[in-house]
């Protein structure tokens, strides 16, 4: 199943669908980033996909919309589900929460790009993207641990500390 899911992620998204999806996500990402900036005391105004600050203007362009973050984080979540052998509701909830985590992570990325005076340097911009993917994956991992506790999806032998060793009698 994992290779089939990866083939689905490898398929290009039809341009009409991509265009219909990207613009609303751009607007939502700009609104989220503007809200976070104002909440932390950084004066900004959001107009459409633009974040206006007294110093300069930032535009949330198509590549910063977060669609690729959703796809990449979804692929990593599929790997996590396979690696930790998650099944049923646990896997379904994790997959359902992945786009939300990716959106929030991408919003945080936009905030860091606005706050970083060197974000126009291409390599720094890319490095922030990689760092935010790690933040998103960490978020998915923490949600996975929480689901494991709430749903009791851990294998009983792992909870009991059974590592295949025979019990010894006390001396």
CSV table of N, CA, C and O in Angstrom, one decimal, residues 13-30 49 60-68 71 103:
chain,number,residue,atom,x,y,z
A,13,UNK,N,-0.7,17.3,-10.0
A,13,UNK,CA,-2.1,17.8,-9.8
A,13,UNK,C,-2.5,18.6,-11.1
A,13,UNK,O,-1.7,19.4,-11.6
A,14,UNK,N,-3.7,18.3,-11.6
A,14,UNK,CA,-4.1,19.0,-12.8
A,14,UNK,C,-4.1,20.5,-12.5
A,14,UNK,O,-4.5,21.0,-11.5
A,15,UNK,N,-3.6,21.3,-13.5
A,15,UNK,CA,-3.5,22.7,-13.3
A,15,UNK,C,-4.8,23.5,-12.9
A,15,UNK,O,-4.7,24.4,-12.1
A,16,UNK,N,-5.9,23.0,-13.5
A,16,UNK,CA,-7.2,23.7,-13.1
A,16,UNK,C,-7.5,23.5,-11.6
A,16,UNK,O,-7.8,24.4,-10.9
A,17,UNK,N,-7.3,22.3,-11.1
A,17,UNK,CA,-7.5,22.0,-9.7
A,17,UNK,C,-6.5,22.7,-8.9
A,17,UNK,O,-6.8,23.3,-7.8
A,18,UNK,N,-5.2,22.7,-9.3
A,18,UNK,CA,-4.2,23.4,-8.6
A,18,UNK,C,-4.5,24.9,-8.4
A,18,UNK,O,-4.3,25.5,-7.4
A,19,UNK,N,-4.9,25.5,-9.5
A,19,UNK,CA,-5.2,26.9,-9.5
A,19,UNK,C,-6.4,27.2,-8.6
A,19,UNK,O,-6.4,28.2,-7.9
A,20,UNK,N,-7.4,26.3,-8.6
A,20,UNK,CA,-8.6,26.5,-7.7
A,20,UNK,C,-8.2,26.3,-6.2
A,20,UNK,O,-8.9,26.9,-5.4
A,21,UNK,N,-7.2,25.5,-6.0
A,21,UNK,CA,-6.9,25.2,-4.6
A,21,UNK,C,-5.9,26.2,-4.0
A,21,UNK,O,-6.0,26.7,-2.9
A,22,UNK,N,-4.9,26.6,-4.8
A,22,UNK,CA,-3.8,27.5,-4.4
A,22,UNK,C,-4.3,28.8,-3.9
A,22,UNK,O,-3.9,29.3,-2.8
A,23,UNK,N,-5.1,29.5,-4.7
A,23,UNK,CA,-5.4,30.9,-4.3
A,23,UNK,C,-6.1,31.0,-2.9
A,23,UNK,O,-5.7,31.9,-2.1
A,24,UNK,N,-7.1,30.2,-2.6
A,24,UNK,CA,-7.7,30.3,-1.3
A,24,UNK,C,-6.7,30.0,-0.2
A,24,UNK,O,-6.8,30.6,0.9
A,25,UNK,N,-5.8,29.1,-0.4
A,25,UNK,CA,-4.8,28.7,0.6
A,25,UNK,C,-3.8,29.9,0.7
A,25,UNK,O,-3.4,30.2,1.9
A,26,UNK,N,-3.5,30.6,-0.4
A,26,UNK,CA,-2.6,31.8,-0.3
A,26,UNK,C,-3.3,32.8,0.6
A,26,UNK,O,-2.6,33.4,1.5
A,27,UNK,N,-4.6,33.1,0.4
A,27,UNK,CA,-5.3,34.1,1.2
A,27,UNK,C,-5.3,33.6,2.7
A,27,UNK,O,-5.1,34.5,3.6
A,28,UNK,N,-5.6,32.4,2.9
A,28,UNK,CA,-5.7,31.9,4.3
A,28,UNK,C,-4.3,31.9,5.0
A,28,UNK,O,-4.2,32.3,6.2
A,29,UNK,N,-3.3,31.6,4.3
A,29,UNK,CA,-1.9,31.7,4.8
A,29,UNK,C,-1.5,33.1,5.2
A,29,UNK,O,-1.0,33.4,6.2
A,30,UNK,N,-1.8,34.0,4.3
A,30,UNK,CA,-1.5,35.4,4.5
A,30,UNK,C,-2.3,35.9,5.8
A,30,UNK,O,-1.8,36.6,6.6
A,49,UNK,N,-3.4,38.6,-0.7
A,49,UNK,CA,-2.3,37.7,-0.4
A,49,UNK,C,-1.1,38.5,0.0
A,49,UNK,O,0.1,38.0,0.0
A,60,UNK,N,2.4,36.5,-0.4
A,60,UNK,CA,2.4,35.1,-0.3
A,60,UNK,C,2.1,34.5,-1.7
A,60,UNK,O,1.0,34.5,-2.1
A,61,UNK,N,3.2,34.2,-2.4
A,61,UNK,CA,3.0,33.7,-3.8
A,61,UNK,C,2.6,32.2,-3.8
A,61,UNK,O,2.5,31.6,-2.8
A,62,UNK,N,2.4,31.7,-5.0
A,62,UNK,CA,1.9,30.4,-5.2
A,62,UNK,C,2.8,29.3,-4.5
A,62,UNK,O,2.3,28.4,-3.9
A,63,UNK,N,4.1,29.5,-4.6
A,63,UNK,CA,5.0,28.5,-4.1
A,63,UNK,C,5.1,28.6,-2.6
A,63,UNK,O,5.6,27.7,-1.9
A,64,UNK,N,4.6,29.7,-2.0
A,64,UNK,CA,4.6,29.8,-0.5
A,64,UNK,C,3.2,29.6,0.1
A,64,UNK,O,2.9,29.8,1.2
A,65,UNK,N,2.3,29.1,-0.8
A,65,UNK,CA,0.9,28.8,-0.3
A,65,UNK,C,0.8,27.7,0.7
A,65,UNK,O,-0.1,27.7,1.5
A,66,UNK,N,1.7,26.7,0.5
A,66,UNK,CA,1.7,25.6,1.5
A,66,UNK,C,1.2,24.3,0.8
A,66,UNK,O,1.2,23.3,1.5
A,67,UNK,N,0.9,24.3,-0.4
A,67,UNK,CA,0.4,23.1,-1.1
A,67,UNK,C,1.5,22.0,-1.1
A,67,UNK,O,1.2,20.9,-0.8
A,68,UNK,N,2.7,22.4,-1.4
A,68,UNK,CA,3.8,21.5,-1.4
A,68,UNK,C,4.1,21.0,0.0
A,68,UNK,O,4.5,19.8,0.2
A,71,UNK,N,1.6,18.3,0.7
A,71,UNK,CA,2.0,17.0,0.0
A,71,UNK,C,3.2,16.3,0.6
A,71,UNK,O,3.2,15.1,0.9
A,103,UNK,N,-0.6,23.3,7.2
A,103,UNK,CA,-1.1,24.7,7.0
A,103,UNK,C,-0.5,25.5,8.1
A,103,UNK,O,0.0,26.6,7.9
